[in-house]
PDB file of C-alpha atoms in Angstrom:
ATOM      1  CA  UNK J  79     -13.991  -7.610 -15.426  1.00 89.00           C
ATOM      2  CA  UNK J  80     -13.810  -7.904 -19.303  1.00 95.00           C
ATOM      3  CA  UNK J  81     -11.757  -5.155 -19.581  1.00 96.00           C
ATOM      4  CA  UNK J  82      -8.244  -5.843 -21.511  1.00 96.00           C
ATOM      5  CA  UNK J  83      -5.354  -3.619 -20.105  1.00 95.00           C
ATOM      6  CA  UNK J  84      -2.681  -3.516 -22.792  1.00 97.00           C
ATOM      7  CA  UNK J  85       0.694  -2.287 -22.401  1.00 97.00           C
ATOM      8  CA  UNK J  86       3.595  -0.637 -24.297  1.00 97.00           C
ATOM      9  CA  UNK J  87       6.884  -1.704 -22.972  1.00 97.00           C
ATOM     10  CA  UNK J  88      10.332   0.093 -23.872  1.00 98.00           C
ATOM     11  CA  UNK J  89      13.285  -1.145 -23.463  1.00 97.00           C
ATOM     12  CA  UNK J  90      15.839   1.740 -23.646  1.00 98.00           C
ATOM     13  CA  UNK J  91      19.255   0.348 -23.094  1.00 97.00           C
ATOM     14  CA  UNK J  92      21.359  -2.160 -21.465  1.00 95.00           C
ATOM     15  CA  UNK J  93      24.627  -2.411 -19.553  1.00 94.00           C
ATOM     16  CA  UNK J  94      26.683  -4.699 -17.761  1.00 92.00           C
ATOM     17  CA  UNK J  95      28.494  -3.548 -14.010  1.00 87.00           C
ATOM     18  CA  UNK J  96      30.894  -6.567 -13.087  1.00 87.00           C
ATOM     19  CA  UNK J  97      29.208  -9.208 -13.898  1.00 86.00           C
ATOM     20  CA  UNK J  98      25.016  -8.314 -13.694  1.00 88.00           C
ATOM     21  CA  UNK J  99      23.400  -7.251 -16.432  1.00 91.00           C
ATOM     22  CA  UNK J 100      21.205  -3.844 -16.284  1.00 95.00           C
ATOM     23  CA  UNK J 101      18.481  -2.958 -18.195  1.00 96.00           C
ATOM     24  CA  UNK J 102      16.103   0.426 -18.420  1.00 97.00           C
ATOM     25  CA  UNK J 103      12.950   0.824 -19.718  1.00 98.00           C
ATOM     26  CA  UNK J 104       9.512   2.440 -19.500  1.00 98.00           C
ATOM     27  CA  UNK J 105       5.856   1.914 -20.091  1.00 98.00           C
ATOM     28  CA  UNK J 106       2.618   2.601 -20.697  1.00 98.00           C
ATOM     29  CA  UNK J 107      -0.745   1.284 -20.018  1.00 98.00           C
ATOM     30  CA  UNK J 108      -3.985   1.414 -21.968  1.00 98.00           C
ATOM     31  CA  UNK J 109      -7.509   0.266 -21.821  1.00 97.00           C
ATOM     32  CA  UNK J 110      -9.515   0.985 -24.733  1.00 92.00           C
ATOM     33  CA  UNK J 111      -7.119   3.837 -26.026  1.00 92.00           C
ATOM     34  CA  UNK J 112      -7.147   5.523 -22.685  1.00 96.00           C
ATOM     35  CA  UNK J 113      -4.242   6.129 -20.675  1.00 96.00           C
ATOM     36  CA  UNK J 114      -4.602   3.925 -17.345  1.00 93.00           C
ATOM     37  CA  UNK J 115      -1.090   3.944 -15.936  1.00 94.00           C
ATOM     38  CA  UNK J 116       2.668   5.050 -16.954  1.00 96.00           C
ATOM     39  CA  UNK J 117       5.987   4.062 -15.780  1.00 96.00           C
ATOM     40  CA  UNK J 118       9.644   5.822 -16.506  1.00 97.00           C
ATOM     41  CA  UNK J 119      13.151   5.490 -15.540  1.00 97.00           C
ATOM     42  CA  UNK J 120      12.788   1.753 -14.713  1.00 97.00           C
ATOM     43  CA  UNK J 121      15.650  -0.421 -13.712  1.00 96.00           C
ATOM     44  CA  UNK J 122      15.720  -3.882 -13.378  1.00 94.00           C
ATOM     45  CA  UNK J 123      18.433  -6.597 -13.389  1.00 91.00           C
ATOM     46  CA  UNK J 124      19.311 -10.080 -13.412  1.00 86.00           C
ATOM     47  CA  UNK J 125      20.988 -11.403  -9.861  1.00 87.00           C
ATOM     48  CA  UNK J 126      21.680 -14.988  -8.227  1.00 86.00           C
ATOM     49  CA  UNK J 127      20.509 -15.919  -5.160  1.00 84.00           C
ATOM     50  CA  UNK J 128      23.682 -15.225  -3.482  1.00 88.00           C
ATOM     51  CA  UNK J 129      23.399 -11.806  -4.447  1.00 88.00           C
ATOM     52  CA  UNK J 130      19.671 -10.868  -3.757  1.00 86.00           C
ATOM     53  CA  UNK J 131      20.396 -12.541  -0.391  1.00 85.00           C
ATOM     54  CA  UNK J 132      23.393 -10.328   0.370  1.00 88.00           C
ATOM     55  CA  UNK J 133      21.923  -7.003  -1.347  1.00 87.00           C
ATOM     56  CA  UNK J 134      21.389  -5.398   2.059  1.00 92.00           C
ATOM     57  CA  UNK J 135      18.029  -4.437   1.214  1.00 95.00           C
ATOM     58  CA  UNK J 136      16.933  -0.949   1.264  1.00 96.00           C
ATOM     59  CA  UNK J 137      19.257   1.178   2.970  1.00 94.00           C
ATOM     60  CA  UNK J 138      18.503   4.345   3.507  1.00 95.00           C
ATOM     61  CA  UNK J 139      19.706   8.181   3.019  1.00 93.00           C
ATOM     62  CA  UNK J 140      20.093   9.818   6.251  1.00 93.00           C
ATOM     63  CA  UNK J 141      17.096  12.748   4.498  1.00 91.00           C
ATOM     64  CA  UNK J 142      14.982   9.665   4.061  1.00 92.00           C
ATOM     65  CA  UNK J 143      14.750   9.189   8.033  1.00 93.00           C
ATOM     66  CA  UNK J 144      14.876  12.339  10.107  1.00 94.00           C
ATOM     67  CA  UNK J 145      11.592  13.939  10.909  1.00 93.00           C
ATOM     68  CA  UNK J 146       9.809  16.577   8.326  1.00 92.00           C
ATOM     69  CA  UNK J 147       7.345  18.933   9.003  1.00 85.00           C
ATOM     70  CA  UNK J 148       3.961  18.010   7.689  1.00 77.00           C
ATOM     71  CA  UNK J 149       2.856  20.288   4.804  1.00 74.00           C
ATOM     72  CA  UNK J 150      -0.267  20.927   6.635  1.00 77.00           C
ATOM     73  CA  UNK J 151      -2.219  20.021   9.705  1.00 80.00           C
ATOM     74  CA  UNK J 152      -4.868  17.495   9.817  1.00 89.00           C
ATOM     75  CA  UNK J 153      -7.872  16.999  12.115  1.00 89.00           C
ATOM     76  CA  UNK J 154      -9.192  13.710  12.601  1.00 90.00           C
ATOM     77  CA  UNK J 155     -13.071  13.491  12.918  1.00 92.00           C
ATOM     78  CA  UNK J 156     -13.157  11.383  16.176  1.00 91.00           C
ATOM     79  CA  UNK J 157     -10.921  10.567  18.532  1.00 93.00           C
ATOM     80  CA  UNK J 158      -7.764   8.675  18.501  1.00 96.00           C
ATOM     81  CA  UNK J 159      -5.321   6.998  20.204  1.00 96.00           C
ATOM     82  CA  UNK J 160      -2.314   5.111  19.371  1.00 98.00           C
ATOM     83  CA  UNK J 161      -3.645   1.118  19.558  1.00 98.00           C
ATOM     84  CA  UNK J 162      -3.154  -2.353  17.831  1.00 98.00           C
ATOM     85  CA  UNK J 163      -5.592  -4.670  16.199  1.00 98.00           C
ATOM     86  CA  UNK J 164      -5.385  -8.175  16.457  1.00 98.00           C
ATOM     87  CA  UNK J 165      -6.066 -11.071  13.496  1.00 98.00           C
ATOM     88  CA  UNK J 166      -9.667 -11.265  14.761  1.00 98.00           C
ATOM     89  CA  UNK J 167     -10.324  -7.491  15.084  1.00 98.00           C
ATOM     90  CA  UNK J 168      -8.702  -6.844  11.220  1.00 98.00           C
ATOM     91  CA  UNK J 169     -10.788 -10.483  10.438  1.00 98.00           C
ATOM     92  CA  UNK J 170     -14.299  -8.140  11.286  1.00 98.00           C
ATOM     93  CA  UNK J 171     -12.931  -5.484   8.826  1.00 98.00           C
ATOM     94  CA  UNK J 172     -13.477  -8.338   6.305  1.00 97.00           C
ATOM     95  CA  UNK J 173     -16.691  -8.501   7.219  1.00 96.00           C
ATOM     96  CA  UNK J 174     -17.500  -5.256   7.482  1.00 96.00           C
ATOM     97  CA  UNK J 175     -17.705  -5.014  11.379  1.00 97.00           C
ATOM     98  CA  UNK J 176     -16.246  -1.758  12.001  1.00 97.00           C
ATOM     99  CA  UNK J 177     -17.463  -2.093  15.819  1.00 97.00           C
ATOM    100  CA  UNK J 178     -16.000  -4.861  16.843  1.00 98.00           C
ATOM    101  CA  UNK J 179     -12.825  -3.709  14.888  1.00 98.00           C
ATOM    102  CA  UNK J 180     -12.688   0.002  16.472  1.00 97.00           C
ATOM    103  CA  UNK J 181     -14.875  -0.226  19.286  1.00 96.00           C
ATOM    104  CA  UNK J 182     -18.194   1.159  20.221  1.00 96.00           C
ATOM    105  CA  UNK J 183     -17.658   4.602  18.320  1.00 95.00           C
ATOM    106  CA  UNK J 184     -18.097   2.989  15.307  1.00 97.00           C
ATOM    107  CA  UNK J 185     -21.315   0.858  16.660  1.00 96.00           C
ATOM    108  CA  UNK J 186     -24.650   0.504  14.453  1.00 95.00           C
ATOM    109  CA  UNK J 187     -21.978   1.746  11.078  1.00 95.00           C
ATOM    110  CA  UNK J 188     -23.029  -0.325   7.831  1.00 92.00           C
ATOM    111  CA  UNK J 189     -19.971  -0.021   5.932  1.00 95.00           C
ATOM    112  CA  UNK J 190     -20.882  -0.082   1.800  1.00 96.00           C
ATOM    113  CA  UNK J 191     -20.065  -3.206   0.014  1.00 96.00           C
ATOM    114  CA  UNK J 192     -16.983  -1.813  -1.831  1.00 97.00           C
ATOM    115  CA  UNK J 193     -15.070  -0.259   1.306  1.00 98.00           C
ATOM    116  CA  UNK J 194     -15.372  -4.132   3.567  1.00 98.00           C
ATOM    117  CA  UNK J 195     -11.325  -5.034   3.659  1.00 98.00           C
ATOM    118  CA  UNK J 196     -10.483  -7.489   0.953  1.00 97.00           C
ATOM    119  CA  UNK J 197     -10.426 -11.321   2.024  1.00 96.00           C
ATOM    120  CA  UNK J 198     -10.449 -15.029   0.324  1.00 96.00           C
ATOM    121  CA  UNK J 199      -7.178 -14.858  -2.005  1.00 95.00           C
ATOM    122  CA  UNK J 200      -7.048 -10.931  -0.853  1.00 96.00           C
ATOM    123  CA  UNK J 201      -6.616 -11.978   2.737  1.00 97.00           C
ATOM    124  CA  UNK J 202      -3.335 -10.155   2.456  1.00 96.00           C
ATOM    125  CA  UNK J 203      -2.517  -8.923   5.626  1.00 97.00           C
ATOM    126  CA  UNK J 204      -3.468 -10.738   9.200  1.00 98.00           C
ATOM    127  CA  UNK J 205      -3.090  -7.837  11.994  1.00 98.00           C
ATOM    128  CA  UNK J 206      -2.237  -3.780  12.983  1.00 98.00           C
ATOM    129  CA  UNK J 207       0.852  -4.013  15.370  1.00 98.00           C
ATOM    130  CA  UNK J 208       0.834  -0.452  15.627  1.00 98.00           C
ATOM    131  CA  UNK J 209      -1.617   2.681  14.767  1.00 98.00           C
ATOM    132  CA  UNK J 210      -0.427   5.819  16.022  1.00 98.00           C
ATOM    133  CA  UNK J 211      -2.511   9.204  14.441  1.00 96.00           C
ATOM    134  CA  UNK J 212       0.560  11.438  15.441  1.00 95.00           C
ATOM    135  CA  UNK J 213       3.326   8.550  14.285  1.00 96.00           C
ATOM    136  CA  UNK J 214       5.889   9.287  11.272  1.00 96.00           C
ATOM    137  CA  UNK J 215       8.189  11.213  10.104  1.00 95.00           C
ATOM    138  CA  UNK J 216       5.985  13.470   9.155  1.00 95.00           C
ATOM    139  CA  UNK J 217       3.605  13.282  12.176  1.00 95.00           C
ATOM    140  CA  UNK J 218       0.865  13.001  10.534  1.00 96.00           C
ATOM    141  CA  UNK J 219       0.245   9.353  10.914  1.00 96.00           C
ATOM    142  CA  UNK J 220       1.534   5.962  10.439  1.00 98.00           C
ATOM    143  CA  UNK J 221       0.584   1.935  10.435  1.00 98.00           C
ATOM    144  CA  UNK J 222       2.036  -1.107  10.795  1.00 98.00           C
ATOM    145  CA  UNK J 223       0.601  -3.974   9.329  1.00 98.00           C
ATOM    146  CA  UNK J 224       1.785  -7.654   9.321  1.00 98.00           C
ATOM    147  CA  UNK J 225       1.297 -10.904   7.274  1.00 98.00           C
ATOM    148  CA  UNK J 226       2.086 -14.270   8.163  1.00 98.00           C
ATOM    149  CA  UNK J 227       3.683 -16.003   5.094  1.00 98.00           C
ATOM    150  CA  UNK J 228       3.391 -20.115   4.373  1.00 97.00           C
ATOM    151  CA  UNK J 229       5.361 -21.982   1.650  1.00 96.00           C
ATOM    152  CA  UNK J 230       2.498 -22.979  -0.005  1.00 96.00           C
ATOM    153  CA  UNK J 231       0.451 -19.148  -0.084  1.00 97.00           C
ATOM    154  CA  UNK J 232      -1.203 -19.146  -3.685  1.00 96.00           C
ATOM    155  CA  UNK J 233       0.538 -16.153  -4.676  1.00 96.00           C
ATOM    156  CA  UNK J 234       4.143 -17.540  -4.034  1.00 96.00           C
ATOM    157  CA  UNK J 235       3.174 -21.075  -5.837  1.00 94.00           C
ATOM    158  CA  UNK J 236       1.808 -19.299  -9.186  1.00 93.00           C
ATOM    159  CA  UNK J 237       4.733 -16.656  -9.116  1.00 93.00           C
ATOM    160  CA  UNK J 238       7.042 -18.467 -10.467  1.00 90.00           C
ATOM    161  CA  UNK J 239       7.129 -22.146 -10.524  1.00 86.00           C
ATOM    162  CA  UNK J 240      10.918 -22.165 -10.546  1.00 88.00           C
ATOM    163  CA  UNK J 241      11.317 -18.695  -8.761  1.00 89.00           C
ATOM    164  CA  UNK J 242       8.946 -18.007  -6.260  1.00 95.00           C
ATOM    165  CA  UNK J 243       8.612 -14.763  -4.827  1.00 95.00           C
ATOM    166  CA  UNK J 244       5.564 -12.648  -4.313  1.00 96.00           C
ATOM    167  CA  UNK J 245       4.255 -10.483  -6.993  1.00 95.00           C
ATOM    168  CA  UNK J 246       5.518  -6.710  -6.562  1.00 91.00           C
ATOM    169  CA  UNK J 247       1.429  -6.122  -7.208  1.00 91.00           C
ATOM    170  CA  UNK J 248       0.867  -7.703  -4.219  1.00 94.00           C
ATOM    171  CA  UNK J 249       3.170  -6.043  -2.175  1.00 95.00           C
ATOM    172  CA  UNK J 250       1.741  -2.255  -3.184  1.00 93.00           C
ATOM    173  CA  UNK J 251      -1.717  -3.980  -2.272  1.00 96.00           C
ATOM    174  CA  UNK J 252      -0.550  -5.033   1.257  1.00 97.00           C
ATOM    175  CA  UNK J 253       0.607  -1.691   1.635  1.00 97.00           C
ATOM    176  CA  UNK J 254      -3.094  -0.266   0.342  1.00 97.00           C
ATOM    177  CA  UNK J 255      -5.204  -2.443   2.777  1.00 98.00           C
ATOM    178  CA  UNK J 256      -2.957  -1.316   5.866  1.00 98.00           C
ATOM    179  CA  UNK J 257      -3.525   2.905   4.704  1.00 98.00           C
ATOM    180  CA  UNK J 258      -7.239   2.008   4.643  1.00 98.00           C
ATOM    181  CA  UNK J 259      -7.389   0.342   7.842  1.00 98.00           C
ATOM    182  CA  UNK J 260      -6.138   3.594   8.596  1.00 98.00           C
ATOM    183  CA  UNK J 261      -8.424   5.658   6.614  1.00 98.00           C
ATOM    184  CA  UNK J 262     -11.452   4.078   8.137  1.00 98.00           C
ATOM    185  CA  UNK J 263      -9.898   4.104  12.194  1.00 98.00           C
ATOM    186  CA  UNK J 264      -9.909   8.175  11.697  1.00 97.00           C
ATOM    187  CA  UNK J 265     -13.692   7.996  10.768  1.00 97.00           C
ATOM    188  CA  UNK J 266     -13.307   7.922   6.268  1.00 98.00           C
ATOM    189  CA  UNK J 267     -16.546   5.705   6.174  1.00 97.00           C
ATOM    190  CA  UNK J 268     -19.919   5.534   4.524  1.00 97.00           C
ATOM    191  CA  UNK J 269     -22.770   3.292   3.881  1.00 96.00           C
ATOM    192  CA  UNK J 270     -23.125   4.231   0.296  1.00 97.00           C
ATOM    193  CA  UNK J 271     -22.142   1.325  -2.055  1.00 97.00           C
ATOM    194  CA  UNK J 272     -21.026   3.529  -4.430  1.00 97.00           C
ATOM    195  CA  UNK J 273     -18.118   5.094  -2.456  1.00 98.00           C
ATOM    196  CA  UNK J 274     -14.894   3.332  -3.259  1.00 98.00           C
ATOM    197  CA  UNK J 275     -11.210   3.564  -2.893  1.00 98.00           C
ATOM    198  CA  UNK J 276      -8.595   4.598  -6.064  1.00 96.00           C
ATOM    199  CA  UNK J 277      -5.631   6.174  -6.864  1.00 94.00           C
ATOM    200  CA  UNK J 278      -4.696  10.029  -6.519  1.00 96.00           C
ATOM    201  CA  UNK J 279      -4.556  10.760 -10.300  1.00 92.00           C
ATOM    202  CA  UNK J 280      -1.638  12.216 -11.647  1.00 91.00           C
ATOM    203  CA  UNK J 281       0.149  11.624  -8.819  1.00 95.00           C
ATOM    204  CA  UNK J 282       3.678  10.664  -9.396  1.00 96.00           C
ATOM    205  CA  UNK J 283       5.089   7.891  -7.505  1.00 96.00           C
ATOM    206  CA  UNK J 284       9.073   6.382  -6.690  1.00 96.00           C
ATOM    207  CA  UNK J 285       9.738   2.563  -6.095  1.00 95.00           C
ATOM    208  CA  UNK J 286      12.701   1.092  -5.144  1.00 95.00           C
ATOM    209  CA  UNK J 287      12.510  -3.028  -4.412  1.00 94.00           C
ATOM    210  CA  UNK J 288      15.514  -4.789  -3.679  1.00 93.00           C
ATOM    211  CA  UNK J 289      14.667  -7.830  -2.507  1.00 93.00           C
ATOM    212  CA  UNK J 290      11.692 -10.580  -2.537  1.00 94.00           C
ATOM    213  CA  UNK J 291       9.123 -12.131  -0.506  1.00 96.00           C
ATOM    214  CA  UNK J 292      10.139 -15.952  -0.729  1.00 95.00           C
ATOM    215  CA  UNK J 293       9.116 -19.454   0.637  1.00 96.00           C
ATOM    216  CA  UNK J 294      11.770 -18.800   3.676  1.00 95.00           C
ATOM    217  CA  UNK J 295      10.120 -15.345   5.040  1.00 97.00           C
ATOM    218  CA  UNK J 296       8.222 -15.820   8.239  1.00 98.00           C
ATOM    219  CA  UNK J 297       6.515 -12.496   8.369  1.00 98.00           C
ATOM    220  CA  UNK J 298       5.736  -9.919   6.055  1.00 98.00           C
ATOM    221  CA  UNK J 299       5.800  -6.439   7.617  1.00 98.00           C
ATOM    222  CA  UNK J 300       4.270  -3.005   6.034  1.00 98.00           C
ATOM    223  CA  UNK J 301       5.260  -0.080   7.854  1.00 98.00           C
ATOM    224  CA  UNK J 302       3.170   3.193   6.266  1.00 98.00           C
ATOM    225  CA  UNK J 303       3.982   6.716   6.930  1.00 98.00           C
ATOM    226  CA  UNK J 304       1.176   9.648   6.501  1.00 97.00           C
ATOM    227  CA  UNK J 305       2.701  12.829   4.616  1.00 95.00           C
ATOM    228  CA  UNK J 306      -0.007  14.644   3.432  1.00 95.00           C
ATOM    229  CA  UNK J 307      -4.066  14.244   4.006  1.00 96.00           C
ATOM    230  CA  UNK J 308      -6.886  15.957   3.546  1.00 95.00           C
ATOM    231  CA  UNK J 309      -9.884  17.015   0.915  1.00 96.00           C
ATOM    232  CA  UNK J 310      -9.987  18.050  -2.333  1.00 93.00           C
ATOM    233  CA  UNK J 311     -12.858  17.819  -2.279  1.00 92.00           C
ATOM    234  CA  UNK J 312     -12.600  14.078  -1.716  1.00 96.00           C
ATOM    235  CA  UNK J 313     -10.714  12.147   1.442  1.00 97.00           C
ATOM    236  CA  UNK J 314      -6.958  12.081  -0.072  1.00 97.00           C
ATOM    237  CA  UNK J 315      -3.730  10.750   1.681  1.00 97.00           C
ATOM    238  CA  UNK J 316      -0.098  10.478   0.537  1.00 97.00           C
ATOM    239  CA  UNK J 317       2.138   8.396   2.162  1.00 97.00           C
ATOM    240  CA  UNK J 318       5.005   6.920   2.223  1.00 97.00           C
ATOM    241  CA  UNK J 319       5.278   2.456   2.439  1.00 98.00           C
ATOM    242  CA  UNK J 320       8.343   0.308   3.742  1.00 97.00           C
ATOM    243  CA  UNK J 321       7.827  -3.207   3.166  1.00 97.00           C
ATOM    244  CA  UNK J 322      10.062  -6.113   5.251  1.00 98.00           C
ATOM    245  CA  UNK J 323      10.356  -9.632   4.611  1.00 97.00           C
ATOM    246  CA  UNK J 324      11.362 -10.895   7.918  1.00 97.00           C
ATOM    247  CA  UNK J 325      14.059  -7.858   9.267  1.00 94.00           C
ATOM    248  CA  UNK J 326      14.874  -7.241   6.178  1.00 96.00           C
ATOM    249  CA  UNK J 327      13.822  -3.650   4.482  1.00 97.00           C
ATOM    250  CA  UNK J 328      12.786  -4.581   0.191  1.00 96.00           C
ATOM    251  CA  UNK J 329      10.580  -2.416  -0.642  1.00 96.00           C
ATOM    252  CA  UNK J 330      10.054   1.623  -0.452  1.00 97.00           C
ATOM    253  CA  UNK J 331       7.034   3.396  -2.069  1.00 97.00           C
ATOM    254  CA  UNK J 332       7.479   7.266  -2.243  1.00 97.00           C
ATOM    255  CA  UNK J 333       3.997   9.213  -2.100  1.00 97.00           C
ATOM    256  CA  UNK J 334       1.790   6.666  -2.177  1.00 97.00           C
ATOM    257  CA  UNK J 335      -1.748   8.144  -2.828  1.00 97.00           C
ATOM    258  CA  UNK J 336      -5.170   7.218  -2.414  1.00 98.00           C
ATOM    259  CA  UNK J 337      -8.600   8.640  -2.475  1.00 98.00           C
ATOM    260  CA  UNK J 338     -11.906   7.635  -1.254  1.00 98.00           C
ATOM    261  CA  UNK J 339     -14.297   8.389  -4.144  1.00 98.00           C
ATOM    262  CA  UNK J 340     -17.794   9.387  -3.720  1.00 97.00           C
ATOM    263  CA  UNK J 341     -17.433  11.230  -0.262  1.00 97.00           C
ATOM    264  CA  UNK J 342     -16.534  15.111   1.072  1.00 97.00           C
ATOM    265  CA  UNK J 343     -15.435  16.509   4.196  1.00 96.00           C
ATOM    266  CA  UNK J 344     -19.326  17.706   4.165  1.00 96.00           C
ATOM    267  CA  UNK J 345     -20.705  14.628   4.143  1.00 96.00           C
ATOM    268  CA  UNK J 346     -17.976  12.866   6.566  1.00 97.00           C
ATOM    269  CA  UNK J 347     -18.398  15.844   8.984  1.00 96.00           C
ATOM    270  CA  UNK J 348     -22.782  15.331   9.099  1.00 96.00           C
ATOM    271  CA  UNK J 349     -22.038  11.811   9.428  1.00 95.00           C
ATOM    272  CA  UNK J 350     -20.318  11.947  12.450  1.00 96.00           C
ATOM    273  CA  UNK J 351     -22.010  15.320  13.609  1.00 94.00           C
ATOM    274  CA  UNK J 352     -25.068  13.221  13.416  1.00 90.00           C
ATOM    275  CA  UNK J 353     -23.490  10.441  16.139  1.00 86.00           C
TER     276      UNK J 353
END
């Protein structure tokens, strides 16, 4: 807070296919002078509703969906099974109730202020339909998350008044609180207030979105795919994130990373040695 984040858009060119305009650009993002966040070979365009409706979403290359061996193996520090977690078990995450979330492994854990799930106007996601520790394309992993969506959501109302859809910043941070629900189910949890989630650094990142969240979608889905985790020397995991409104596939995030700053694979492994 107080912080100004200032950015330096490009537009690089234009063209017209049929009758949609096209335009490229790129970015970068500063606060104070340093370099926060950067952005190239953008594409965005200017569609009806006719045509957004009948863009047929993501569709996907037949390389993006057959299974891929994971770069490396991963051991989990506890055990695992494939599960679900209702709206009231992902509700205790909000409240930092990793017990009655997980179950009695995770009994008598105080989770540190800045790891408790989001909630209030961050309640973004209301329950796990699936967890699965060997799920994926990559077998490493995978979630699925789900949101129920109302007309009258803040984030749809404020985004735009004459256009409402939800806010592409929102959708990456759906996508976020499902991969640490995960995180935390395979035992990435402290006490300490000062451990906190960010971004893998210099990690480079592909989005495609074609198509919105809108006053008419029933459910929200975020389907996340593990495809790399481990330490160095902090938690990391890479994944990949499909995003649905309703059946319909929008959004997909290539690699994906986050980090869990402020802990080791020393520290995670007394933790749990100590339980």
């Amino acid at each position: 807070p107080g912080e100004t984040i200032e950015y330096h858009i490009t537009i690089d060119r234009f063209l017209k296919q049929g009758d949609v305009y096209l335009f490229f650009f790129h970015y970068k993002g500063y606060i104070n002078d340093q370099l926060l966040i950067s952005m190239r070979d953008g594409c965005a365009g200017f569609f009806t509703e006719e045509e957004v409706k009948n863009s047929g979403g993501i569709i996907l290359k037949k390389e993006e969906t057959e299974p891929v061996a994971a770069r490396a193996a991963f051991t989990p520090l506890m055990a695992v099974k494939n599960e679900a977690f209702s709206d009231s078990r992902v509700e205790a995450l909000r409240r930092g109730d990793l017990a009655a979330a997980f179950g009695d492994d995770f009994s008598g854990i105080t989770l540190g202020r800045n790891l408790i799930l989001p909630g209030g106007r961050m309640h973004l996601i209301d329950r796990v339909l699936e967890f699965n520790p060997t799920g994926g394309r990559f077998g490493l992993g995978s979630i699925v998350a789900q949101a129920d969506i109302h007309p009258d959501d803040w984030f749809l109302t404020c985004h735009f008044i004459d256009d409402q859809v939800m806010p592409g910043t929102l959708m990456y941070e759906c996508c976020a609180h499902a991969l640490r629900i995960f995180t935390q189910r395979i035992g990435w949890v402290s006490p300490k207030d000062d451990v906190h989630y960010d971004v893998v650094t210099r990690n480079e990142s592909d989005l495609k979105c074609r198509g919105p969240v809108t006053p008419e979608t029933k459910k929200a889905r975020y389907e996340i795919e593990i495809k790399e985790i481990g330490y160095s020397p902090e938690p990391y995991v890479i994944a990949d994130a499909h995003m649905f409104s309703d059946d319909l596939r929008i959004v997909l995030y290539k690699d994906m990373g986050m980090k869990v700053v402020g802990l080791s694979q020393d520290e995670l492994n007394q933790f749990w040695s100590k339980r």
